[in-house]
Amino acid sequence: MKRIIMGIWMAAVWLTGGVANAQLEVSWQLVHNRTVLMEPVFAVVRIANYSGQDLDLTPRGNARLKFTVEDQPTSTVAETGRPLVSQAVMIPNGDTRDVEVNLLTSYRMLKSQTYMLAPYVEFAGQRFPAQRQALEIQPGLELLKRTYGIPSTGEARAVSLRTIMRDGSDKIFFRIDNPANGYCFGVYELGRLIRFQPPALEKDADDAFHALHQCAPDRYTLSIFTADGAPVKQTYYSAQAGKIRLEVQESGAVEVVGGFPFVEDENNPGILVAPALPPAHPYSVTVGELPRKAPAPKRGKKGR
C-alpha cells in the first residue's frame, strides 16, 4: 500500500513539474555571432506561451525578458538600466511570438572578447531559460581613421572604417565617436568589402560623412551619415577599378567622380539595375586581323 501511495505521489510530482516546465518554451538565435566593438548585438527570441494566460513583456507587464551575459565564468556584465523590450509585446495563450532585441542597449559589452549569452523569461515567480550561445566581439582591422574639428570641443568627430571576416567574406564598418568624451554614436555595417581599391572617406559642408568602398570587381557603395551617426542613404555605382573617387567641390559638396550610379528599373519599381558601361578598351573588330589568304594556285600536269 505504501508503495502504491509513493508511486502516485511521485507521478503527481512528475506531472506537476512537467506542466510547470512546459508553461513557456524559449529558444533564440543571434543574428551574428561575431560583431565589431560597439556594433548593435541583435537577437531573435522565440517564446511559445502555454501558461493559460496572456503574456505582457512591456516594462509594466506580467513577464520579463532578460539575458544572462557573462564576460567570464560566473561573472556577469552590468546592465545599462534601459529596458530590453521597450515596445508593446503581447503573446496570447497558446501562441508563439518572435521578439527582436538589441542586447547592446541593455548590457555593457564594452570590451573586445568572447561573451556567453542566454535569455530567460520571468513569469509567475519562475524563470524559463534557453540555451547559451557564444558572442565574439572584435575591435576590427582599422583601414582608415580621421578626426574632424578640435578634439577638445564637443563638435569634433572621429570617424573610422574597420573590417572583420563574417559570414564567409570581409565586411566593412563605419564608426563615429566624440573624441572629447569617448562617446560612440554608432557602428554600422556597410556591406561586403573587396580589398583591391582602398576605401575613401570625406566630409561635406553640411558635416555629413561620405564613405566609398569597393563591394565587387566593378561595383562600389557610397554610404552617407550625419554628424550624429544617423544613416542617410546608400548609393551603388559601377566603375572600373581605380577610376572612381570622392572629390570635394569648391562649394563643399562631395561628389563621386568616375562612377555611374545604379538606376531604378522602369518596369520594376524598387529594383536597382546597373548602368550600361562602355568597354574598357574600345576597338574596331577589323584592326589587327590578318588578311585572308588567297587560294593556292592549281598545279599543272607534268609532261612526259
XYZ file of C-alpha atoms in Angstrom:
304
model
C 0.000 0.000 0.000
C 2.825 2.406 0.850
C 4.456 1.633 -2.470
C 1.234 2.477 -4.308
C 0.853 5.770 -2.433
C 4.525 6.609 -3.062
C 4.112 5.822 -6.763
C 1.026 8.046 -7.027
C 2.847 10.873 -5.232
C 5.902 10.627 -7.499
C 3.691 10.576 -10.605
C 1.870 13.677 -9.383
C 5.164 15.454 -8.711
C 6.469 14.477 -12.155
C 3.302 15.653 -13.906
C 3.246 18.909 -11.958
C 6.882 19.592 -12.766
C 6.289 18.772 -16.441
C 3.396 21.208 -16.631
C 5.424 23.936 -14.930
C 8.387 23.427 -17.244
C 6.125 23.420 -20.291
C 4.374 26.683 -19.434
C 6.792 28.618 -21.621
C 9.228 27.439 -24.272
C 12.091 29.812 -25.009
C 14.526 29.490 -27.917
C 16.659 32.089 -29.636
C 19.323 32.906 -32.203
C 21.918 35.624 -32.607
C 21.724 37.473 -35.922
C 25.557 37.480 -35.953
C 27.774 35.547 -33.549
C 30.720 37.810 -34.458
C 30.457 41.603 -34.263
C 32.614 44.718 -34.187
C 33.005 46.515 -30.856
C 30.017 48.833 -30.246
C 28.042 47.373 -33.153
C 24.418 46.539 -32.208
C 24.021 42.948 -30.997
C 20.738 41.795 -32.498
C 18.989 38.607 -31.454
C 15.619 36.985 -32.091
C 13.959 35.273 -29.113
C 11.062 32.884 -29.806
C 8.591 32.473 -26.934
C 5.832 29.856 -27.003
C 3.132 30.543 -24.403
C 1.299 27.558 -22.847
C 0.729 29.164 -19.444
C -3.015 29.656 -19.677
C -2.534 33.444 -19.524
C -1.598 36.170 -21.938
C 1.989 37.386 -21.599
C 2.817 41.090 -21.478
C 6.543 41.756 -21.920
C 6.376 45.539 -21.565
C 8.158 47.136 -18.554
C 4.893 47.124 -16.556
C 3.655 43.774 -17.839
C 3.333 40.406 -16.083
C 6.514 38.909 -17.664
C 10.123 39.969 -18.171
C 12.547 39.049 -20.927
C 16.169 39.260 -19.776
C 19.604 37.886 -20.598
C 22.481 36.454 -18.634
C 25.626 37.987 -20.135
C 28.909 36.538 -18.832
C 32.277 38.094 -19.620
C 33.937 35.224 -17.750
C 32.643 32.170 -15.855
C 30.187 33.186 -13.085
C 30.858 36.882 -13.806
C 28.055 38.875 -15.427
C 28.324 42.309 -17.027
C 26.445 45.306 -15.665
C 23.143 46.456 -17.099
C 22.613 49.911 -18.590
C 19.213 50.398 -16.967
C 17.422 50.609 -20.312
C 14.666 48.003 -20.894
C 15.427 45.231 -23.358
C 11.837 45.340 -24.662
C 10.623 48.909 -24.973
C 7.649 48.377 -27.302
C 4.423 46.577 -26.509
C 4.789 42.804 -26.966
C 1.742 40.675 -26.166
C 1.773 36.882 -26.504
C -1.724 35.357 -26.245
C -2.111 31.992 -24.542
C -1.302 29.180 -26.962
C 0.518 31.485 -29.351
C 4.190 31.945 -30.313
C 5.998 35.213 -30.956
C 9.454 36.193 -32.214
C 10.861 39.123 -30.236
C 13.725 41.106 -31.782
C 16.099 42.750 -29.300
C 19.388 44.654 -29.260
C 21.461 43.498 -26.313
C 23.893 46.403 -26.546
C 21.188 48.828 -25.363
C 20.726 46.949 -22.071
C 24.098 45.330 -21.290
C 27.559 46.893 -21.067
C 29.563 44.785 -23.509
C 32.376 47.315 -23.871
C 35.393 45.055 -24.387
C 36.669 43.018 -27.307
C 36.316 39.445 -26.094
C 34.009 36.411 -26.104
C 30.761 36.604 -24.122
C 28.382 33.819 -23.153
C 24.722 34.801 -23.548
C 21.470 33.139 -22.533
C 17.947 34.610 -22.462
C 15.280 33.796 -19.918
C 11.686 34.817 -19.219
C 10.493 35.572 -15.684
C 6.819 34.773 -15.220
C 4.640 33.777 -12.243
C 7.643 33.545 -9.929
C 9.512 31.161 -12.224
C 12.395 31.516 -14.652
C 12.244 29.874 -18.075
C 15.750 29.830 -19.624
C 17.106 28.987 -23.064
C 20.447 27.528 -24.109
C 23.648 29.558 -24.016
C 25.445 30.856 -27.086
C 28.822 32.491 -27.581
C 29.273 36.006 -28.974
C 32.680 37.129 -30.234
C 33.256 40.903 -30.222
C 36.315 42.087 -32.156
C 37.920 45.539 -32.467
C 38.178 45.094 -36.235
C 41.077 45.923 -38.520
C 41.257 49.697 -38.896
C 41.521 50.701 -42.562
C 41.112 54.464 -42.260
C 40.629 56.985 -39.433
C 40.194 60.744 -39.441
C 39.377 63.367 -36.831
C 37.427 66.463 -37.856
C 37.313 69.547 -35.652
C 39.118 70.399 -32.433
C 39.125 67.246 -30.233
C 38.598 69.240 -27.011
C 35.246 70.570 -28.238
C 32.004 68.660 -28.296
C 31.596 69.314 -32.023
C 34.620 67.275 -33.090
C 34.129 63.844 -34.630
C 36.446 60.862 -35.029
C 35.360 58.576 -37.871
C 36.914 55.301 -38.923
C 36.408 52.392 -41.304
C 37.068 48.887 -39.982
C 36.745 45.371 -41.302
C 36.264 41.829 -39.990
C 35.640 38.454 -41.583
C 31.981 37.456 -41.165
C 29.656 35.041 -42.929
C 32.408 33.921 -45.284
C 33.561 37.333 -46.560
C 35.157 40.582 -45.441
C 32.674 43.151 -44.133
C 33.381 46.867 -43.728
C 32.028 49.037 -40.890
C 31.651 52.760 -40.263
C 32.221 54.065 -36.709
C 31.774 57.615 -35.408
C 32.858 58.885 -31.962
C 33.075 62.094 -29.979
C 36.817 62.318 -29.173
C 36.193 64.752 -26.307
C 34.389 62.209 -24.101
C 34.842 58.937 -25.996
C 31.117 58.563 -26.658
C 30.365 56.279 -29.614
C 27.461 57.476 -31.744
C 27.210 54.215 -33.633
C 28.802 51.420 -35.639
C 27.178 50.319 -38.892
C 27.906 47.551 -41.374
C 28.321 48.948 -44.899
C 28.415 45.601 -46.690
C 30.902 43.337 -48.396
C 34.453 44.619 -48.953
C 36.769 43.827 -51.860
C 40.366 44.659 -50.900
C 41.587 45.977 -54.233
C 40.907 49.700 -54.161
C 41.288 51.304 -50.711
C 38.099 52.870 -49.278
C 37.676 56.663 -49.247
C 36.197 58.998 -46.628
C 35.266 62.691 -46.877
C 33.160 65.282 -45.007
C 30.954 67.794 -46.823
C 29.929 71.368 -45.965
C 26.846 70.101 -44.076
C 29.041 67.970 -41.747
C 27.838 64.759 -43.371
C 30.332 61.928 -43.876
C 30.689 60.103 -47.193
C 32.317 56.647 -47.269
C 33.059 54.901 -50.572
C 34.197 51.275 -50.745
C 34.529 48.538 -53.343
C 31.992 45.726 -52.931
C 32.588 43.794 -56.196
C 35.178 43.871 -59.010
C 33.298 46.658 -60.844
C 30.874 47.869 -58.157
C 31.126 50.379 -55.335
C 28.947 51.532 -52.440
C 28.599 55.117 -51.228
C 27.295 55.461 -47.644
C 26.353 58.813 -46.086
C 25.962 59.557 -42.355
C 25.089 62.666 -40.346
C 27.422 64.186 -37.757
C 25.448 62.335 -35.061
C 25.921 58.957 -36.728
C 22.472 58.613 -38.302
C 22.456 56.776 -41.654
C 21.230 58.969 -44.530
C 21.375 56.729 -47.609
C 23.401 54.279 -49.663
C 24.019 54.539 -53.404
C 25.565 51.889 -55.630
C 27.915 52.639 -58.532
C 29.500 50.812 -61.430
C 33.063 51.779 -62.265
C 36.404 50.474 -63.410
C 38.732 49.644 -60.558
C 40.929 52.611 -59.713
C 38.886 55.077 -61.779
C 36.290 56.083 -59.182
C 36.949 58.508 -56.323
C 35.403 61.042 -53.937
C 36.034 64.675 -54.789
C 35.326 67.724 -52.595
C 33.996 70.613 -54.684
C 34.671 74.309 -54.035
C 31.149 74.610 -52.616
C 31.986 71.971 -50.009
C 29.822 69.295 -51.610
C 31.236 65.794 -52.009
C 30.715 64.112 -55.376
C 31.533 60.720 -56.826
C 33.782 61.077 -59.874
C 34.397 58.290 -62.371
C 31.389 56.148 -61.435
C 27.915 55.556 -62.817
C 25.080 55.203 -60.266
C 22.638 52.340 -60.346
C 19.192 53.360 -61.609
C 15.696 52.167 -60.818
C 14.171 49.710 -63.263
C 11.254 51.401 -65.022
C 9.385 48.107 -65.325
C 10.095 47.010 -61.729
C 9.824 49.903 -59.240
C 12.153 49.493 -56.268
C 14.590 47.292 -58.205
C 18.002 48.791 -58.998
C 19.860 47.879 -62.175
C 23.456 48.596 -63.133
C 24.055 51.179 -65.847
C 25.499 50.070 -69.175
C 29.216 50.807 -69.261
C 31.378 51.385 -72.344
C 34.033 48.718 -72.972
C 37.257 49.283 -71.101
C 39.299 49.188 -74.328
C 37.106 50.109 -77.323
C 38.485 48.933 -80.626
C 37.457 48.136 -84.184
C 36.911 44.462 -84.780
C 38.896 44.667 -88.038
C 42.019 46.236 -86.576
C 44.834 43.779 -86.197
C 43.155 40.973 -88.098
C 45.315 39.166 -90.623
C 44.280 39.422 -94.295
C 42.559 36.467 -95.754
C 44.827 34.080 -97.605
C 44.447 33.832 -101.374
C 43.552 30.402 -102.689
C 46.535 28.310 -103.581
C 47.267 28.090 -107.354
C 46.290 24.908 -109.104
C 49.152 22.683 -110.085
C 49.502 21.902 -113.791
C 50.031 18.421 -115.254
C 53.606 17.344 -115.784
C 54.675 16.467 -119.341
C 56.030 13.081 -120.281
